[in-house]
Short mmCIF file of C-alpha atoms and ligand atoms in Angstrom, two decimals:
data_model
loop_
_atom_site.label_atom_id
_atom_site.label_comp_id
_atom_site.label_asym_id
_atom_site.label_seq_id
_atom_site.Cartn_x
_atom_site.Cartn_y
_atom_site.Cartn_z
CA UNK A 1 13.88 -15.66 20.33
CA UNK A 2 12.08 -12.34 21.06
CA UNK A 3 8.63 -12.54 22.17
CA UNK A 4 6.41 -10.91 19.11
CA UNK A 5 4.04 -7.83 20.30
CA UNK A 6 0.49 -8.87 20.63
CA UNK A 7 -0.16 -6.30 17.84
CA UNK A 8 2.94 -7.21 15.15
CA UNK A 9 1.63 -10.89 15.70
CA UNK A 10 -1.76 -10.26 14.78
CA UNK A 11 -0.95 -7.59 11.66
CA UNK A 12 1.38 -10.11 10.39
CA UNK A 13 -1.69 -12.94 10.15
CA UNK A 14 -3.69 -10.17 8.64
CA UNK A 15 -1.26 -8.80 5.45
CA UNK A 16 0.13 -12.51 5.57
CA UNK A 17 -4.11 -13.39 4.31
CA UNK A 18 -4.34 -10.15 2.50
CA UNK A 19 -1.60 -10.51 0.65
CA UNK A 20 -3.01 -11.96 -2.78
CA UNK A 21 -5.40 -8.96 -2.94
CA UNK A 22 -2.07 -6.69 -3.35
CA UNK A 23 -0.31 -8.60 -6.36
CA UNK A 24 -1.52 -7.32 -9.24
CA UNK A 25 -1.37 -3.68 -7.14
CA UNK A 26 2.10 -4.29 -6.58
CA UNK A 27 2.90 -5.33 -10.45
CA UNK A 28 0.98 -2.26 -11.76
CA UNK A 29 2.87 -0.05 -9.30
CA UNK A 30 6.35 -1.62 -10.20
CA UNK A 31 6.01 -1.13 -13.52
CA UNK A 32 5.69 2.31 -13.14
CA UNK A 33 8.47 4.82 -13.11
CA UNK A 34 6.65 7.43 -11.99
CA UNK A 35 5.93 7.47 -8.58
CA UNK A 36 2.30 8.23 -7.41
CA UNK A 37 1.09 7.94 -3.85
CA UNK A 38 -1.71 6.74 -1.66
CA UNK A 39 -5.72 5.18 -2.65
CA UNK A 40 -5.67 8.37 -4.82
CA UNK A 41 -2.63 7.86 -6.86
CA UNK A 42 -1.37 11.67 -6.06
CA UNK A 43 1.43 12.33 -8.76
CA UNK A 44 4.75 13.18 -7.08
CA UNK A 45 4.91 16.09 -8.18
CA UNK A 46 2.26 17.18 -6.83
CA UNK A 47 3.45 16.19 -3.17
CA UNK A 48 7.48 15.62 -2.99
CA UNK A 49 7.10 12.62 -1.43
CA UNK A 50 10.80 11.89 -2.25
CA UNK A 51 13.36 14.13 -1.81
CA UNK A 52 15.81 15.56 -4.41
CA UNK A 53 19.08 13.69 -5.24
CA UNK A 54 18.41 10.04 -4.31
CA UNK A 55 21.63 8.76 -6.23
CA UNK A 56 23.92 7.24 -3.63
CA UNK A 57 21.76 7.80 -0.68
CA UNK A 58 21.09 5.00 2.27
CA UNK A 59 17.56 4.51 2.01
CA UNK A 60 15.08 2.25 4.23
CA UNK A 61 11.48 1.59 3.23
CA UNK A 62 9.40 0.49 6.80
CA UNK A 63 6.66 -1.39 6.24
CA UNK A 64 7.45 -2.37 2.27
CA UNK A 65 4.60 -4.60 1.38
CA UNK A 66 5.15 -5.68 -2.22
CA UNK A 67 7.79 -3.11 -2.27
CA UNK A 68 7.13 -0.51 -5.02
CA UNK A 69 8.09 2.41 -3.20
CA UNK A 70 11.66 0.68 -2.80
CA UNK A 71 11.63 0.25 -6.42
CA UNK A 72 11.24 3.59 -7.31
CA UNK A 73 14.16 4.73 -5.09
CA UNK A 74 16.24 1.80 -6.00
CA UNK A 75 15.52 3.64 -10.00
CA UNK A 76 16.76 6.82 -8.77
CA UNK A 77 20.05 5.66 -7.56
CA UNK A 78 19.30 4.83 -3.91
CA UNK A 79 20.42 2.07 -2.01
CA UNK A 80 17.27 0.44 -0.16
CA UNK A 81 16.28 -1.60 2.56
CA UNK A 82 13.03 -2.74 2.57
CA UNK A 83 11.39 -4.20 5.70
CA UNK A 84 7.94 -5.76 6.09
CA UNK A 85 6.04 -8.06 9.04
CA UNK A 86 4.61 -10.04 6.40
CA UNK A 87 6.64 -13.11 4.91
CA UNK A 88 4.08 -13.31 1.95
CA UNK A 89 3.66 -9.78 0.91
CA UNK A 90 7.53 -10.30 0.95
CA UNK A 91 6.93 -12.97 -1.41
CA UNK A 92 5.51 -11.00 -4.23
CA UNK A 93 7.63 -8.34 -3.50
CA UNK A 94 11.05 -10.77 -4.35
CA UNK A 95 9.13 -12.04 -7.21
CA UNK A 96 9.25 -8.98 -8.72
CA UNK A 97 12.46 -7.96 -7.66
CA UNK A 98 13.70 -10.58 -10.22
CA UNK A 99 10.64 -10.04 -12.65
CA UNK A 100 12.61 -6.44 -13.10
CA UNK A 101 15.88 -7.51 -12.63
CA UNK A 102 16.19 -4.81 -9.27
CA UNK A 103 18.24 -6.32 -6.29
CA UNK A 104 18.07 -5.22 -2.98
CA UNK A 105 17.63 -6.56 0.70
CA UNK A 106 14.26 -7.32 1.57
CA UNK A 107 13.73 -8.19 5.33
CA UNK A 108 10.99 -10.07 7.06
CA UNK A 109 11.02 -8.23 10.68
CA UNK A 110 9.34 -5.14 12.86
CA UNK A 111 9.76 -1.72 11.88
CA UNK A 112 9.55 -0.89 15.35
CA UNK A 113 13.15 -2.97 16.20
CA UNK A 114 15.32 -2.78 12.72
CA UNK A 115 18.06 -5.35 12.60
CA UNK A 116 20.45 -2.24 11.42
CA UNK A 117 23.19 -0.26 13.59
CA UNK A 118 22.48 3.34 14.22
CA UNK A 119 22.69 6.16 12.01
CA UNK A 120 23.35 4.13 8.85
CA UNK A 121 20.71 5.52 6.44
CA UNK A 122 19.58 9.18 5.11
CA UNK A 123 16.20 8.43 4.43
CA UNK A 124 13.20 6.69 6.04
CA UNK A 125 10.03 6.32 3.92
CA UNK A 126 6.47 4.67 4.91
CA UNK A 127 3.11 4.70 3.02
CA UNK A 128 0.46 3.02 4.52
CA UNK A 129 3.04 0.90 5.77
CA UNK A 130 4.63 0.87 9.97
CA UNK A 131 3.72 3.93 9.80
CA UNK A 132 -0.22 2.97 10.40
CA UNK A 133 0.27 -0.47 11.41
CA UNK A 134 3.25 -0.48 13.85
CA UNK A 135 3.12 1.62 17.59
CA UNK A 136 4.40 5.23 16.63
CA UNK A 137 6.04 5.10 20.33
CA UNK A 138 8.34 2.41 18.90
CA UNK A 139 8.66 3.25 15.18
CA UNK A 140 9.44 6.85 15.38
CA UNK A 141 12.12 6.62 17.43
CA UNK A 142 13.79 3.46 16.02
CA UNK A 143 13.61 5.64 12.70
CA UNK A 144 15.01 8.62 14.53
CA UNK A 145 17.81 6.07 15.50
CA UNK A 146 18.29 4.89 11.69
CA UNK A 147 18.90 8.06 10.48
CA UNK A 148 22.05 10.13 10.26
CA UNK A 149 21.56 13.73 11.47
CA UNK A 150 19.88 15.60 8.57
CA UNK A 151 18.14 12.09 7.37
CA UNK A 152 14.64 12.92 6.43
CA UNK A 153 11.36 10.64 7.69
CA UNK A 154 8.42 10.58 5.25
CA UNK A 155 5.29 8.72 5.79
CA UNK A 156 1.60 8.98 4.29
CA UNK A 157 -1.16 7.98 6.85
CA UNK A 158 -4.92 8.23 6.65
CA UNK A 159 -5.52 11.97 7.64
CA UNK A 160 -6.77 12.24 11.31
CA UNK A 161 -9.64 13.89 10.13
CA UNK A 162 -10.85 10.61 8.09
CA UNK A 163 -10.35 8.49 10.97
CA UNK A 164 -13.14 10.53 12.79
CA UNK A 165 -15.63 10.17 9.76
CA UNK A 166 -15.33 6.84 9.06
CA UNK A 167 -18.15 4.26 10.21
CA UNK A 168 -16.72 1.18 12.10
CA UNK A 169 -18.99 -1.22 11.47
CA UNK A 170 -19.06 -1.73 7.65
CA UNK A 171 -17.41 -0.81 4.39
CA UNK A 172 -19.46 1.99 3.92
CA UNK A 173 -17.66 5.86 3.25
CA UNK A 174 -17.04 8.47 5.68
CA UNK A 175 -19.83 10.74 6.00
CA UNK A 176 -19.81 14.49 7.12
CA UNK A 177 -20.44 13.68 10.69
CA UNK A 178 -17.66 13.26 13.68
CA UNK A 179 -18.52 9.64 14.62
CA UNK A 180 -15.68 9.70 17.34
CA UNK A 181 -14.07 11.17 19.87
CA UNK A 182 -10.06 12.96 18.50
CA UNK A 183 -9.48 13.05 22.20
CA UNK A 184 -7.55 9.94 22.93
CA UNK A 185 -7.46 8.20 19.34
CA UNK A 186 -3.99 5.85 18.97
CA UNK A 187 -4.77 1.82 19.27
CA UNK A 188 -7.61 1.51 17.02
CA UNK A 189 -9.16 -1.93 16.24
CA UNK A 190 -11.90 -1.89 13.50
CA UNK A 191 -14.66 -4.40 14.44
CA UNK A 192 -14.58 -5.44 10.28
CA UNK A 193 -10.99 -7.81 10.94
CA UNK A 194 -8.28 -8.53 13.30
CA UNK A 195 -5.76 -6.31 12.98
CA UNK A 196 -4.83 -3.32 14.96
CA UNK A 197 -4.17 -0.06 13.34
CA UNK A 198 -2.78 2.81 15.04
CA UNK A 199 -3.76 6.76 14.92
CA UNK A 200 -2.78 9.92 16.06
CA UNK A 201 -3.86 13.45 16.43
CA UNK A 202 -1.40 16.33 14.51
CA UNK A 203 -0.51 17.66 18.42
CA UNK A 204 0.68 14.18 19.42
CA UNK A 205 2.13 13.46 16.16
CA UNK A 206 4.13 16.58 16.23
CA UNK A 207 5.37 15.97 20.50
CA UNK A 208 6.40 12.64 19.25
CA UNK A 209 8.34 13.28 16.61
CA UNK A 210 10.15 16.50 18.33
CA UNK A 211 10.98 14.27 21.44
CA UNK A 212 11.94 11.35 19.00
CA UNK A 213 14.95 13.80 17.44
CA UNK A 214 13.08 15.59 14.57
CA UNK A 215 12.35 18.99 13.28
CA UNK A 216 9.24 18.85 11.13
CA UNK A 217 9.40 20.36 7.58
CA UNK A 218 5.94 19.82 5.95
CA UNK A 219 2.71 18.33 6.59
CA UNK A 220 1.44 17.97 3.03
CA UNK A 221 -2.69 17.51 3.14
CA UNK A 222 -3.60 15.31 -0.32
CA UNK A 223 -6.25 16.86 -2.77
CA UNK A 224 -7.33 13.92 -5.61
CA UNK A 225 -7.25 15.33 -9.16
CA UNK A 226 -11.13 15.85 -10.28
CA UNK A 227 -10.80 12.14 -12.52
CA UNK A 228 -9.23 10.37 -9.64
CA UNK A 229 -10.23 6.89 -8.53
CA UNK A 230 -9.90 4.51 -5.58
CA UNK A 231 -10.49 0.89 -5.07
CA UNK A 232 -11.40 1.69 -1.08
CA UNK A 233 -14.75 2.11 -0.04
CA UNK A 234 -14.50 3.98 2.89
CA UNK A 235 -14.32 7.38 1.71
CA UNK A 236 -15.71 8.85 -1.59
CA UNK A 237 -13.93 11.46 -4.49
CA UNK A 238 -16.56 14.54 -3.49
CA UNK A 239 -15.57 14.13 0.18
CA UNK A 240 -11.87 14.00 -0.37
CA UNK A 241 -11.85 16.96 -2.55
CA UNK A 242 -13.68 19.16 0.26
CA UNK A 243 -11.96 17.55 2.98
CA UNK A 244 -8.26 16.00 3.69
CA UNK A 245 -8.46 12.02 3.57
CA UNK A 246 -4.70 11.35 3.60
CA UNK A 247 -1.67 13.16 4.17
CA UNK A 248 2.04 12.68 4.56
CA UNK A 249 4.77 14.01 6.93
CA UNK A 250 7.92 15.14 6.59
CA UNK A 251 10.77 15.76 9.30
CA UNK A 252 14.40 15.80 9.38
CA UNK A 253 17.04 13.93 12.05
CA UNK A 254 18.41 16.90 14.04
C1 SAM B 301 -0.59 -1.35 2.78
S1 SAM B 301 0.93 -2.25 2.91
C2 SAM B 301 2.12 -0.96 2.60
C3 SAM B 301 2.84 -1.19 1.35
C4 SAM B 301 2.45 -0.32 0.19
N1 SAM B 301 3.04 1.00 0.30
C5 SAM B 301 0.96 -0.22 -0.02
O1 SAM B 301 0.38 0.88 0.21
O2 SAM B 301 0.37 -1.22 -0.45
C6 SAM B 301 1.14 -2.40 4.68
C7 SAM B 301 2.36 -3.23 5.02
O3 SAM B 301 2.81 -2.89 6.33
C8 SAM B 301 3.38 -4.07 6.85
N2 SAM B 301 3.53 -3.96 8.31
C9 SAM B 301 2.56 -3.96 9.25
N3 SAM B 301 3.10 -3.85 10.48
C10 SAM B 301 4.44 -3.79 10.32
C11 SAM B 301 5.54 -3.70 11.21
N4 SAM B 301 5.36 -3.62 12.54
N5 SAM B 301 6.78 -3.69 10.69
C12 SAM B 301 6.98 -3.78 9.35
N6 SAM B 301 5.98 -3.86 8.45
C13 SAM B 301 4.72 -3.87 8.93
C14 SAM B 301 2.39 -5.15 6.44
O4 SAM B 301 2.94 -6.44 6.55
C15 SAM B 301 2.06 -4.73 5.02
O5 SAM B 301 2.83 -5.39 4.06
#
């Protein structure tokens, strides 16, 4: 058997734990039809996070969790794949599956190496999922190689200007101070648990995905409604209206 990546081992003993804190999370979101998207709960509409015309189309969810997002395409026609590093957010995540009588392959493996031939799928989706938790050197390509030419990638990350403002050492919010350096940011361990998260700047984000096989069509900076909440401590309402906290990128397979 392949030798697990220090990193995948220790993420998957960290959403493995967390897990039970993203049940009821999960059952909220899969009851929902209408999609809405990151710790703000952006409407779609607001952000295209899908694109049009799902019916019919190969789709692959990296990094599922309790696998709403696959839901919600599933709803619109799509056939999904969802793939997560965690055996019991999978758990939930096939619970509800047959709590909503939806039925689709749910795999426990790395996003960065996807059991799948090449070219089999027309659309690659991530929120908060391998897309912050899995190395972007690996992931990005093995998506690239996933996706037909003109398959679309679209993933919602912390924005790189959050990642600056945000203290290490406790839950508290991000502040309106750079508390480190942009220069260099991609492995980044928080000192609060053991996992391993994994940042990058817009320039390298943009080199990797061009050398990876994709033309980028959006980078979509989220704005919270004025009523919006969040369960997450680390950044407040009045700093994510004034600056970007998340956002979400979208390129297409050349
Ligand atoms: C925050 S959840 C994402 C699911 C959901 N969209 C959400 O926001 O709750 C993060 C998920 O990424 C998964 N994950 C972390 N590293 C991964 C990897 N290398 N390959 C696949 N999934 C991974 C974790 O197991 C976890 O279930």
């Amino acid at each position: 058997m392949a030798e697990i990546a220090e990193h995948v081992r220790r993420n998957r003993a960290h959403w493995d734990q967390l897990a039970p804190q993203f049940v009821a999370t999960g059952e909220r979101a899969w009851a929902r039809s209408e999609p809405s998207w990151g710790i703000w709960s952006v409407p779609e509409r607001d952000v295209r996070m899908f694109p049009d015309n799902l019916a019919g189309a190969d789709t692959i969810e990296l990094g599922c969790g309790t696998a709403y997002v696959s839901s919600w395409l599933a709803r619109r026609g799509a056939r999904v794949v969802g793939i997560d590093n965690s055996e019991q957010q999978l758990a939930t995540a096939r619970r509800l599956q047959r709590q909503h009588g939806l039925n689709f392959p749910l795999i426990h493996g790395n996003a960065e190496s996807v059991p799948y031939p090449d070219g089999c799928f027309d659309f690659a989706i991530s929120e908060y999922g391998a897309c912050l938790w899995a190395d972007p050197y690996k992931w990005v390509p093995e998506a690239a190689r996933l996706l037909r030419p003109g398959g679309r990638l679209h993933f919602l990350v912390n924005a790189f200007l959050l990642t600056l403002c945000v203290p290490a050492e406790d839950d508290s919010a991000a502040g309106d101070r750079l508390l480190r350096p942009a220069f260099g940011v991609y492995r980044v361990e928080w000192p609060t648990d053991d996992s391993v998260e994994f940042h990058l700047s817009h320039s390298n984000w943009i080199r990797l995905l061009r050398r990876s096989g994709f033309e980028i069509e959006d980078l979509v900076e989220l704005r919270p409604e004025l009523d919006a909440t969040t369960r997450y401590p680390y950044v407040t309402l009045e700093w994510a209206r004034n600056w970007p906290s998340e956002e979400i990128w979208k390129a297409r397979r050349r």
